[in-house]
GROMACS .gro file of C-alpha atoms in nm:
model
  261
    1MET     CA    1  -4.131  -2.006  -7.153
    2HIS     CA    2  -4.306  -2.119  -7.470
    3THR     CA    3  -4.609  -1.956  -7.626
    4ARG     CA    4  -4.948  -2.125  -7.652
    5GLU     CA    5  -4.892  -2.175  -8.025
    6GLU     CA    6  -4.557  -2.346  -7.963
    7LYS     CA    7  -4.712  -2.575  -7.703
    8MET     CA    8  -4.997  -2.671  -7.937
    9GLU     CA    9  -4.750  -2.734  -8.219
   10ALA     CA   10  -4.539  -2.958  -7.997
   11PHE     CA   11  -4.846  -3.154  -7.884
   12GLY     CA   12  -4.961  -3.198  -8.245
   13ARG     CA   13  -4.614  -3.320  -8.346
   14PHE     CA   14  -4.622  -3.572  -8.062
   15LEU     CA   15  -4.962  -3.706  -8.172
   16ASP     CA   16  -4.839  -3.730  -8.534
   17ILE     CA   17  -4.537  -3.932  -8.419
   18LEU     CA   18  -4.760  -4.166  -8.217
   19ASP     CA   19  -4.985  -4.217  -8.520
   20GLU     CA   20  -4.683  -4.311  -8.733
   21LEU     CA   21  -4.541  -4.546  -8.469
   22ARG     CA   22  -4.874  -4.722  -8.438
   23VAL     CA   23  -4.859  -4.803  -8.811
   24LYS     CA   24  -4.489  -4.866  -8.870
   25CYS     CA   25  -4.342  -5.000  -8.540
   26PRO     CA   26  -4.408  -5.372  -8.468
   27TRP     CA   27  -4.397  -5.315  -8.089
   28ASP     CA   28  -4.626  -5.012  -8.087
   29ARG     CA   29  -4.862  -5.179  -8.333
   30LYS     CA   30  -4.924  -5.481  -8.110
   31GLN     CA   31  -4.996  -5.289  -7.786
   32THR     CA   32  -5.338  -5.312  -7.619
   33ASN     CA   33  -5.493  -5.163  -7.307
   34GLU     CA   34  -5.405  -5.480  -7.122
   35SER     CA   35  -5.042  -5.491  -7.235
   36LEU     CA   36  -4.984  -5.121  -7.159
   37ARG     CA   37  -5.139  -5.125  -6.812
   38PRO     CA   38  -4.837  -5.269  -6.620
   39ASN     CA   39  -4.607  -5.018  -6.789
   40THR     CA   40  -4.846  -4.735  -6.704
   41ILE     CA   41  -4.828  -4.829  -6.336
   42GLU     CA   42  -4.448  -4.840  -6.354
   43GLU     CA   43  -4.425  -4.503  -6.530
   44THR     CA   44  -4.659  -4.345  -6.275
   45TYR     CA   45  -4.441  -4.465  -5.986
   46GLU     CA   46  -4.130  -4.340  -6.163
   47LEU     CA   47  -4.292  -3.997  -6.192
   48CYS     CA   48  -4.383  -4.006  -5.823
   49GLU     CA   49  -4.023  -4.093  -5.735
   50ALA     CA   50  -3.891  -3.801  -5.940
   51LEU     CA   51  -4.142  -3.572  -5.769
   52MET     CA   52  -4.023  -3.690  -5.427
   53ARG     CA   53  -3.664  -3.609  -5.525
   54ASP     CA   54  -3.777  -3.275  -5.674
   55ASP     CA   55  -3.559  -3.363  -5.974
   56VAL     CA   56  -3.681  -3.117  -6.238
   57LYS     CA   57  -3.507  -3.292  -6.527
   58ASP     CA   58  -3.648  -3.632  -6.436
   59ILE     CA   59  -3.995  -3.488  -6.365
   60CYS     CA   60  -4.004  -3.348  -6.718
   61LYS     CA   61  -3.892  -3.682  -6.863
   62GLU     CA   62  -4.138  -3.890  -6.660
   63LEU     CA   63  -4.427  -3.657  -6.738
   64GLY     CA   64  -4.357  -3.726  -7.104
   65ASP     CA   65  -4.370  -4.101  -7.042
   66VAL     CA   66  -4.704  -4.070  -6.861
   67LEU     CA   67  -4.840  -3.845  -7.137
   68LEU     CA   68  -4.740  -4.107  -7.393
   69HIS     CA   69  -4.956  -4.362  -7.215
   70VAL     CA   70  -5.255  -4.125  -7.193
   71ALA     CA   71  -5.233  -4.056  -7.566
   72PHE     CA   72  -5.174  -4.425  -7.645
   73TYR     CA   73  -5.495  -4.534  -7.470
   74ALA     CA   74  -5.685  -4.261  -7.657
   75LYS     CA   75  -5.529  -4.379  -7.985
   76ILE     CA   76  -5.636  -4.738  -7.922
   77ALA     CA   77  -5.990  -4.620  -7.841
   78ASP     CA   78  -5.992  -4.406  -8.158
   79GLU     CA   79  -5.907  -4.711  -8.367
   80LYS     CA   80  -6.205  -4.891  -8.212
   81GLY     CA   81  -6.436  -4.596  -8.280
   82GLN     CA   82  -6.490  -4.536  -7.906
   83PHE     CA   83  -6.334  -4.193  -7.843
   84ASP     CA   84  -6.020  -3.997  -7.927
   85MET     CA   85  -5.784  -3.743  -7.770
   86LYS     CA   86  -6.024  -3.456  -7.845
   87ASP     CA   87  -6.297  -3.633  -7.648
   88VAL     CA   88  -6.057  -3.683  -7.356
   89CYS     CA   89  -5.963  -3.313  -7.354
   90ASP     CA   90  -6.324  -3.195  -7.400
   91ARG     CA   91  -6.453  -3.411  -7.118
   92LEU     CA   92  -6.173  -3.295  -6.889
   93SER     CA   93  -6.241  -2.928  -6.973
   94GLU     CA   94  -6.612  -2.969  -6.906
   95LYS     CA   95  -6.543  -3.138  -6.572
   96LEU     CA   96  -6.299  -2.865  -6.466
   97ILE     CA   97  -6.552  -2.594  -6.551
   98TYR     CA   98  -6.836  -2.777  -6.374
   99ARG     CA   99  -6.634  -2.843  -6.059
  100HIS     CA  100  -6.506  -2.484  -6.034
  101PRO     CA  101  -6.826  -2.280  -6.015
  102HIS     CA  102  -6.637  -2.033  -5.794
  103VAL     CA  103  -6.421  -1.956  -6.100
  104PHE     CA  104  -6.658  -2.009  -6.393
  105GLY     CA  105  -6.989  -1.941  -6.217
  106ASP     CA  106  -7.148  -1.756  -5.927
  107ALA     CA  107  -7.046  -1.982  -5.637
  108VAL     CA  108  -6.812  -1.861  -5.366
  109ALA     CA  109  -6.511  -2.049  -5.228
  110GLU     CA  110  -6.248  -1.841  -5.056
  111THR     CA  111  -6.037  -2.125  -4.914
  112ALA     CA  112  -5.899  -2.454  -5.047
  113GLY     CA  113  -6.111  -2.638  -4.789
  114GLN     CA  114  -6.430  -2.482  -4.924
  115VAL     CA  115  -6.329  -2.583  -5.276
  116VAL     CA  116  -6.290  -2.947  -5.169
  117GLU     CA  117  -6.627  -2.944  -4.992
  118ASN     CA  118  -6.791  -2.808  -5.308
  119TRP     CA  119  -6.619  -3.077  -5.516
  120GLU     CA  120  -6.761  -3.358  -5.306
  121GLN     CA  121  -7.115  -3.218  -5.330
  122LEU     CA  122  -7.083  -3.169  -5.707
  123LYS     CA  123  -6.949  -3.522  -5.759
  124MET     CA  124  -7.257  -3.662  -5.586
  125LYS     CA  125  -7.483  -3.465  -5.824
  126GLU     CA  126  -7.300  -3.554  -6.145
  127LYS     CA  127  -7.474  -3.788  -6.388
  128GLY     CA  128  -7.293  -4.118  -6.352
  129GLY     CA  129  -7.098  -3.972  -6.062
  130ASN     CA  130  -7.028  -4.118  -5.718
  131LYS     CA  131  -7.343  -4.277  -5.574
  132THR     CA  132  -7.200  -4.277  -5.220
  133VAL     CA  133  -6.937  -4.067  -5.046
  134LEU     CA  134  -6.672  -4.339  -5.040
  135SER     CA  135  -6.744  -4.486  -5.384
  136GLY     CA  136  -6.511  -4.222  -5.528
  137VAL     CA  137  -6.210  -4.386  -5.365
  138PRO     CA  138  -6.048  -4.621  -5.621
  139LYS     CA  139  -6.025  -4.979  -5.494
  140SER     CA  140  -5.682  -5.023  -5.652
  141LEU     CA  141  -5.514  -4.742  -5.456
  142PRO     CA  142  -5.217  -4.842  -5.237
  143THR     CA  143  -5.352  -4.903  -4.887
  144LEU     CA  144  -5.183  -4.609  -4.714
  145ILE     CA  145  -5.308  -4.360  -4.971
  146LYS     CA  146  -5.651  -4.527  -4.971
  147ALA     CA  147  -5.682  -4.481  -4.593
  148TYR     CA  148  -5.598  -4.111  -4.632
  149ARG     CA  149  -5.850  -4.063  -4.914
  150ILE     CA  150  -6.126  -4.248  -4.723
  151GLN     CA  151  -6.078  -4.020  -4.424
  152ASP     CA  152  -6.057  -3.710  -4.645
  153LYS     CA  153  -6.382  -3.804  -4.821
  154ALA     CA  154  -6.556  -3.851  -4.486
  155ARG     CA  155  -6.421  -3.516  -4.365
  156ALA     CA  156  -6.568  -3.339  -4.668
  157VAL     CA  157  -6.920  -3.423  -4.547
  158GLY     CA  158  -6.850  -3.332  -4.184
  159PHE     CA  159  -6.756  -3.674  -4.042
  160ASP     CA  160  -6.441  -3.571  -3.856
  161TRP     CA  161  -6.300  -3.473  -3.519
  162GLN     CA  162  -6.414  -3.133  -3.392
  163GLU     CA  163  -6.061  -3.066  -3.262
  164ARG     CA  164  -5.762  -3.238  -3.415
  165GLU     CA  165  -5.604  -3.296  -3.073
  166GLN     CA  166  -5.884  -3.544  -3.001
  167VAL     CA  167  -5.729  -3.791  -3.242
  168TRP     CA  168  -5.447  -3.875  -2.999
  169ASP     CA  169  -5.686  -4.041  -2.753
  170LYS     CA  170  -5.798  -4.264  -3.041
  171VAL     CA  171  -5.437  -4.344  -3.135
  172LYS     CA  172  -5.357  -4.441  -2.774
  173GLU     CA  173  -5.675  -4.650  -2.752
  174GLU     CA  174  -5.588  -4.842  -3.070
  175ILE     CA  175  -5.230  -4.905  -2.951
  176SER     CA  176  -5.362  -5.041  -2.621
  177GLU     CA  177  -5.601  -5.274  -2.804
  178PHE     CA  178  -5.315  -5.394  -3.027
  179GLU     CA  179  -5.098  -5.466  -2.723
  180ALA     CA  180  -5.386  -5.657  -2.562
  181ALA     CA  181  -5.428  -5.867  -2.876
  182LEU     CA  182  -5.056  -5.950  -2.867
  183ASP     CA  183  -5.093  -6.064  -2.504
  184HIS     CA  184  -5.374  -6.298  -2.614
  185MET     CA  185  -5.143  -6.445  -2.880
  186ASP     CA  186  -5.426  -6.410  -3.130
  187LYS     CA  187  -5.266  -6.338  -3.469
  188ALA     CA  188  -5.588  -6.253  -3.654
  189GLU     CA  189  -5.700  -6.016  -3.378
  190ALA     CA  190  -5.352  -5.859  -3.357
  191GLU     CA  191  -5.349  -5.799  -3.733
  192ALA     CA  192  -5.691  -5.635  -3.717
  193GLU     CA  193  -5.587  -5.413  -3.427
  194PHE     CA  194  -5.259  -5.319  -3.594
  195GLY     CA  195  -5.461  -5.209  -3.897
  196ASP     CA  196  -5.664  -4.987  -3.662
  197VAL     CA  197  -5.339  -4.839  -3.525
  198LEU     CA  198  -5.217  -4.755  -3.875
  199PHE     CA  199  -5.555  -4.611  -3.973
  200SER     CA  200  -5.560  -4.387  -3.664
  201LEU     CA  201  -5.204  -4.266  -3.733
  202VAL     CA  202  -5.298  -4.183  -4.093
  203ASN     CA  203  -5.592  -3.990  -3.950
  204ALA     CA  204  -5.358  -3.798  -3.719
  205ALA     CA  205  -5.128  -3.716  -4.009
  206ARG     CA  206  -5.422  -3.588  -4.214
  207LEU     CA  207  -5.544  -3.366  -3.932
  208TYR     CA  208  -5.198  -3.211  -3.902
  209HIS     CA  209  -5.170  -3.162  -4.280
  210ILE     CA  210  -4.901  -3.428  -4.323
  211ASN     CA  211  -4.919  -3.663  -4.620
  212PRO     CA  212  -4.849  -4.005  -4.462
  213ASP     CA  213  -4.736  -4.162  -4.788
  214ASN     CA  214  -4.479  -3.889  -4.848
  215ALA     CA  215  -4.368  -3.904  -4.485
  216LEU     CA  216  -4.315  -4.280  -4.498
  217GLU     CA  217  -4.130  -4.260  -4.829
  218HIS     CA  218  -3.893  -3.996  -4.686
  219THR     CA  219  -3.826  -4.233  -4.396
  220ASN     CA  220  -3.773  -4.524  -4.638
  221GLN     CA  221  -3.512  -4.322  -4.829
  222LYS     CA  222  -3.348  -4.208  -4.506
  223PHE     CA  223  -3.317  -4.569  -4.388
  224ILE     CA  224  -3.180  -4.680  -4.726
  225ASN     CA  225  -2.916  -4.405  -4.725
  226ARG     CA  226  -2.804  -4.484  -4.369
  227PHE     CA  227  -2.801  -4.860  -4.424
  228ASN     CA  228  -2.606  -4.819  -4.747
  229TYR     CA  229  -2.350  -4.613  -4.551
  230VAL     CA  230  -2.316  -4.891  -4.294
  231GLU     CA  231  -2.278  -5.154  -4.565
  232ALA     CA  232  -2.027  -4.948  -4.768
  233HIS     CA  233  -1.806  -4.891  -4.463
  234SER     CA  234  -1.819  -5.256  -4.365
  235ILE     CA  235  -1.693  -5.341  -4.716
  236LYS     CA  236  -1.412  -5.086  -4.676
  237GLN     CA  237  -1.312  -5.270  -4.360
  238GLY     CA  238  -1.312  -5.596  -4.552
  239ARG     CA  239  -1.594  -5.734  -4.342
  240ASN     CA  240  -1.940  -5.880  -4.399
  241LEU     CA  241  -2.239  -5.718  -4.229
  242LYS     CA  242  -2.338  -6.057  -4.087
  243ASP     CA  243  -2.004  -6.073  -3.905
  244MET     CA  244  -2.041  -5.731  -3.742
  245SER     CA  245  -2.194  -5.685  -3.401
  246LEU     CA  246  -2.504  -5.472  -3.355
  247GLU     CA  247  -2.292  -5.224  -3.158
  248GLU     CA  248  -2.049  -5.188  -3.450
  249MET     CA  249  -2.333  -5.133  -3.696
  250ASP     CA  250  -2.498  -4.883  -3.461
  251LYS     CA  251  -2.174  -4.683  -3.450
  252LEU     CA  252  -2.168  -4.655  -3.829
  253TRP     CA  253  -2.541  -4.577  -3.826
  254GLU     CA  254  -2.479  -4.281  -3.595
  255GLU     CA  255  -2.200  -4.162  -3.827
  256ALA     CA  256  -2.446  -4.168  -4.117
  257LYS     CA  257  -2.696  -3.962  -3.915
  258LYS     CA  258  -2.431  -3.698  -3.841
  259ILE     CA  259  -2.346  -3.667  -4.211
  260GLU     CA  260  -2.716  -3.595  -4.286
  261ARG     CA  261  -2.708  -3.294  -4.059
   0.00000   0.00000   0.00000
Protein backbone atom coordinates (compact mmCIF):
# COMPACT_ATOMS: atom_id res chain seq x y z
CA MET A 1 0.00 0.00 0.00
CA HIS A 2 0.98 3.66 -0.15
CA THR A 3 3.30 5.44 2.25
CA ARG A 4 2.18 8.19 4.59
CA GLU A 5 3.93 10.76 2.39
CA GLU A 6 2.09 9.51 -0.71
CA LYS A 7 -1.24 9.68 1.11
CA MET A 8 -0.58 13.23 2.30
CA GLU A 9 0.49 14.26 -1.19
CA ALA A 10 -2.69 12.81 -2.69
CA PHE A 11 -4.85 14.59 -0.10
CA GLY A 12 -3.07 17.89 -0.77
CA ARG A 13 -3.57 17.47 -4.52
CA PHE A 14 -7.27 16.84 -3.94
CA LEU A 15 -7.61 20.01 -1.84
CA ASP A 16 -5.74 22.02 -4.52
CA ILE A 17 -8.14 20.73 -7.19
CA LEU A 18 -11.15 21.67 -5.04
CA ASP A 19 -9.73 25.16 -4.53
CA GLU A 20 -9.34 25.60 -8.30
CA LEU A 21 -12.82 24.26 -9.05
CA ARG A 22 -14.34 26.63 -6.53
CA VAL A 23 -12.82 29.56 -8.47
CA LYS A 24 -13.10 28.42 -12.08
CA CYS A 25 -16.15 26.08 -12.32
CA PRO A 26 -19.57 27.84 -12.47
CA TRP A 27 -21.32 24.86 -10.80
CA ASP A 28 -18.81 24.45 -7.98
CA ARG A 29 -18.66 28.20 -7.44
CA LYS A 30 -22.40 28.53 -6.79
CA GLN A 31 -22.71 25.66 -4.27
CA THR A 32 -23.77 26.36 -0.68
CA ASN A 33 -24.34 24.21 2.41
CA GLU A 34 -28.02 24.12 1.56
CA SER A 35 -27.55 23.12 -2.08
CA LEU A 36 -25.01 20.40 -1.24
CA ARG A 37 -27.02 18.79 1.56
CA PRO A 38 -29.39 16.68 -0.63
CA ASN A 39 -26.43 15.40 -2.64
CA THR A 40 -24.57 14.56 0.57
CA ILE A 41 -27.48 12.41 1.72
CA GLU A 42 -27.57 10.66 -1.67
CA GLU A 43 -23.82 10.04 -1.68
CA THR A 44 -23.96 8.64 1.85
CA TYR A 45 -26.67 6.16 0.87
CA GLU A 46 -24.72 5.16 -2.22
CA LEU A 47 -21.72 4.42 -0.01
CA CYS A 48 -23.91 2.36 2.32
CA GLU A 49 -25.24 0.39 -0.64
CA ALA A 50 -21.71 -0.36 -1.85
CA LEU A 51 -20.77 -1.46 1.67
CA MET A 52 -23.76 -3.82 1.77
CA ARG A 53 -22.64 -5.37 -1.51
CA ASP A 54 -19.03 -5.49 -0.26
CA ASP A 55 -18.05 -4.07 -3.66
CA VAL A 56 -14.48 -2.89 -3.05
CA LYS A 57 -14.26 -0.87 -6.26
CA ASP A 58 -17.51 0.97 -5.59
CA ILE A 59 -16.66 1.49 -1.90
CA CYS A 60 -13.46 3.26 -2.93
CA LYS A 61 -15.36 5.41 -5.44
CA GLU A 62 -18.17 6.32 -3.03
CA LEU A 63 -15.74 7.13 -0.22
CA GLY A 64 -14.18 9.66 -2.58
CA ASP A 65 -17.58 11.23 -3.24
CA VAL A 66 -18.29 11.51 0.50
CA LEU A 67 -14.82 12.95 1.12
CA LEU A 68 -15.48 15.56 -1.55
CA HIS A 69 -18.52 16.73 0.37
CA VAL A 70 -16.64 16.87 3.69
CA ALA A 71 -13.92 18.99 2.11
CA PHE A 72 -16.47 21.14 0.25
CA TYR A 73 -18.28 22.11 3.46
CA ALA A 74 -14.92 22.96 5.05
CA LYS A 75 -14.01 25.05 1.99
CA ILE A 76 -17.26 27.00 2.19
CA ALA A 77 -16.68 27.63 5.91
CA ASP A 78 -13.09 28.72 5.17
CA GLU A 79 -14.37 31.32 2.71
CA LYS A 80 -16.65 32.67 5.44
CA GLY A 81 -13.79 32.79 7.95
CA GLN A 82 -15.47 30.17 10.18
CA PHE A 83 -13.10 27.17 10.04
CA ASP A 84 -11.11 25.16 7.52
CA MET A 85 -10.03 21.58 6.85
CA LYS A 86 -7.19 21.83 9.39
CA ASP A 87 -9.71 22.75 12.09
CA VAL A 88 -11.88 19.78 11.12
CA CYS A 89 -8.91 17.38 11.35
CA ASP A 90 -7.59 18.92 14.58
CA ARG A 91 -10.95 18.74 16.30
CA LEU A 92 -11.42 15.13 15.19
CA SER A 93 -7.94 14.17 16.42
CA GLU A 94 -8.55 15.79 19.79
CA LYS A 95 -11.88 14.00 20.15
CA LEU A 96 -10.36 10.63 19.25
CA ILE A 97 -7.59 11.10 21.82
CA TYR A 98 -10.03 12.25 24.51
CA ARG A 99 -12.46 9.39 23.93
CA HIS A 100 -9.73 6.73 23.92
CA PRO A 101 -8.08 7.16 27.33
CA HIS A 102 -7.42 3.40 27.32
CA VAL A 103 -5.07 4.03 24.36
CA PHE A 104 -3.73 7.54 25.01
CA GLY A 105 -4.11 7.63 28.80
CA ASP A 106 -4.26 5.48 31.92
CA ALA A 107 -7.81 4.13 31.65
CA VAL A 108 -8.48 0.44 31.12
CA ALA A 109 -10.90 -1.07 28.59
CA GLU A 110 -10.29 -4.66 27.62
CA THR A 111 -13.48 -5.24 25.63
CA ALA A 112 -15.41 -3.33 22.97
CA GLY A 113 -18.35 -3.10 25.38
CA GLN A 114 -16.20 -1.35 27.99
CA VAL A 115 -15.00 1.09 25.35
CA VAL A 116 -18.59 2.03 24.46
CA GLU A 117 -19.50 2.50 28.13
CA ASN A 118 -16.51 4.81 28.58
CA TRP A 119 -17.53 6.77 25.47
CA GLU A 120 -20.99 7.48 26.81
CA GLN A 121 -19.61 8.71 30.14
CA LEU A 122 -17.03 10.91 28.41
CA LYS A 123 -19.63 12.40 26.05
CA MET A 124 -21.69 13.49 29.06
CA LYS A 125 -18.63 15.26 30.53
CA GLU A 126 -17.54 17.02 27.35
CA LYS A 127 -17.97 20.79 27.17
CA GLY A 128 -20.91 21.32 24.86
CA GLY A 129 -21.48 17.57 24.81
CA ASN A 130 -24.69 15.60 25.27
CA LYS A 131 -26.73 17.00 28.16
CA THR A 132 -28.83 13.83 28.43
CA VAL A 133 -28.21 10.22 27.48
CA LEU A 134 -30.54 10.24 24.47
CA SER A 135 -29.70 13.74 23.23
CA GLY A 136 -26.78 12.20 21.34
CA VAL A 137 -29.15 10.39 18.98
CA PRO A 138 -29.61 12.56 15.85
CA LYS A 139 -33.27 13.40 15.21
CA SER A 140 -32.80 12.99 11.45
CA LEU A 141 -31.71 9.33 11.61
CA PRO A 142 -33.88 6.83 9.71
CA THR A 143 -36.39 5.41 12.19
CA LEU A 144 -35.05 1.84 12.28
CA ILE A 145 -31.50 2.98 12.95
CA LYS A 146 -32.76 5.56 15.44
CA ALA A 147 -34.58 2.87 17.45
CA TYR A 148 -31.37 0.81 17.57
CA ARG A 149 -29.27 3.79 18.69
CA ILE A 150 -31.80 4.82 21.36
CA GLN A 151 -31.70 1.33 22.85
CA ASP A 152 -27.91 1.16 22.58
CA LYS A 153 -27.55 4.50 24.38
CA ALA A 154 -29.84 3.30 27.17
CA ARG A 155 -27.86 0.05 27.44
CA ALA A 156 -24.62 1.99 27.91
CA VAL A 157 -25.90 3.37 31.23
CA GLY A 158 -27.30 0.03 32.42
CA PHE A 159 -30.94 0.33 31.27
CA ASP A 160 -31.27 -3.08 29.63
CA TRP A 161 -32.48 -6.63 30.12
CA GLN A 162 -30.43 -8.69 32.57
CA GLU A 163 -30.74 -11.71 30.27
CA ARG A 164 -31.34 -11.28 26.57
CA GLU A 165 -33.84 -14.15 26.50
CA GLN A 166 -36.20 -11.96 28.54
CA VAL A 167 -36.84 -9.80 25.50
CA TRP A 168 -39.02 -12.47 23.87
CA ASP A 169 -41.74 -12.11 26.51
CA LYS A 170 -41.84 -8.40 25.64
CA VAL A 171 -42.04 -9.16 21.91
CA LYS A 172 -44.96 -11.57 22.49
CA GLU A 173 -46.69 -9.03 24.75
CA GLU A 174 -46.42 -6.29 22.12
CA ILE A 175 -47.72 -8.59 19.37
CA SER A 176 -50.72 -9.51 21.54
CA GLU A 177 -51.47 -5.84 22.17
CA PHE A 178 -51.22 -5.12 18.43
CA GLU A 179 -53.65 -7.96 17.65
CA ALA A 180 -56.06 -6.63 20.30
CA ALA A 181 -55.92 -3.16 18.74
CA LEU A 182 -56.75 -4.68 15.35
CA ASP A 183 -59.78 -6.41 16.90
CA HIS A 184 -60.96 -3.03 18.21
CA MET A 185 -60.67 -1.60 14.68
CA ASP A 186 -58.84 1.39 16.16
CA LYS A 187 -56.33 2.55 13.53
CA ALA A 188 -54.47 5.02 15.75
CA GLU A 189 -54.12 2.46 18.55
CA ALA A 190 -53.06 -0.26 16.07
CA GLU A 191 -50.39 2.03 14.61
CA ALA A 192 -49.05 2.79 18.07
CA GLU A 193 -48.97 -0.88 19.02
CA PHE A 194 -47.33 -1.86 15.74
CA GLY A 195 -44.61 0.69 16.50
CA ASP A 196 -44.12 -1.06 19.86
CA VAL A 197 -43.81 -4.41 18.05
CA LEU A 198 -41.13 -3.04 15.74
CA PHE A 199 -39.28 -1.40 18.63
CA SER A 200 -39.26 -4.66 20.61
CA LEU A 201 -37.98 -6.61 17.58
CA VAL A 202 -35.19 -4.07 17.09
CA ASN A 203 -34.37 -4.57 20.76
CA ALA A 204 -34.22 -8.34 20.26
CA ALA A 205 -31.93 -7.92 17.26
CA ARG A 206 -29.61 -5.67 19.28
CA LEU A 207 -29.42 -8.14 22.13
CA TYR A 208 -28.44 -10.90 19.71
CA HIS A 209 -25.85 -8.68 18.00
CA ILE A 210 -27.83 -8.38 14.76
CA ASN A 211 -28.00 -5.01 13.01
CA PRO A 212 -31.72 -4.70 12.14
CA ASP A 213 -31.12 -2.21 9.34
CA ASN A 214 -28.62 -4.50 7.62
CA ALA A 215 -30.89 -7.49 8.16
CA LEU A 216 -33.89 -5.74 6.62
CA GLU A 217 -31.85 -4.48 3.67
CA HIS A 218 -30.61 -8.03 2.96
CA THR A 219 -34.25 -9.16 2.96
CA ASN A 220 -35.20 -6.25 0.68
CA GLN A 221 -32.53 -7.29 -1.83
CA LYS A 222 -33.54 -10.94 -1.55
CA PHE A 223 -37.16 -10.05 -2.32
CA ILE A 224 -36.13 -7.83 -5.24
CA ASN A 225 -33.98 -10.60 -6.75
CA ARG A 226 -36.73 -13.21 -6.42
CA PHE A 227 -39.46 -10.92 -7.71
CA ASN A 228 -37.30 -9.88 -10.66
CA TYR A 229 -36.84 -13.59 -11.46
CA VAL A 230 -40.61 -14.11 -11.43
CA GLU A 231 -41.17 -11.08 -13.64
CA ALA A 232 -38.39 -12.00 -16.09
CA HIS A 233 -39.77 -15.53 -16.55
CA SER A 234 -43.30 -14.25 -17.02
CA ILE A 235 -41.99 -12.02 -19.84
CA LYS A 236 -40.22 -15.03 -21.39
CA GLN A 237 -43.58 -16.78 -21.41
CA GLY A 238 -45.12 -13.77 -23.13
CA ARG A 239 -47.38 -13.08 -20.18
CA ASN A 240 -48.13 -10.19 -17.84
CA LEU A 241 -47.73 -10.69 -14.10
CA LYS A 242 -51.28 -9.43 -13.57
CA ASP A 243 -52.56 -12.29 -15.72
CA MET A 244 -50.73 -14.99 -13.77
CA SER A 245 -52.30 -16.82 -10.87
CA LEU A 246 -50.75 -16.67 -7.41
CA GLU A 247 -49.95 -20.38 -7.73
CA GLU A 248 -48.02 -19.77 -10.96
CA MET A 249 -46.06 -16.92 -9.41
CA ASP A 250 -45.36 -19.00 -6.30
CA LYS A 251 -43.88 -21.74 -8.49
CA LEU A 252 -41.45 -19.29 -10.08
CA TRP A 253 -40.73 -17.83 -6.63
CA GLU A 254 -39.68 -21.27 -5.38
CA GLU A 255 -37.45 -21.68 -8.44
CA ALA A 256 -35.74 -18.40 -7.57
CA LYS A 257 -35.17 -19.60 -3.99
CA LYS A 258 -33.53 -22.81 -5.23
CA ILE A 259 -31.15 -20.84 -7.45
CA GLU A 260 -30.02 -18.82 -4.38
CA ARG A 261 -28.90 -21.98 -2.66
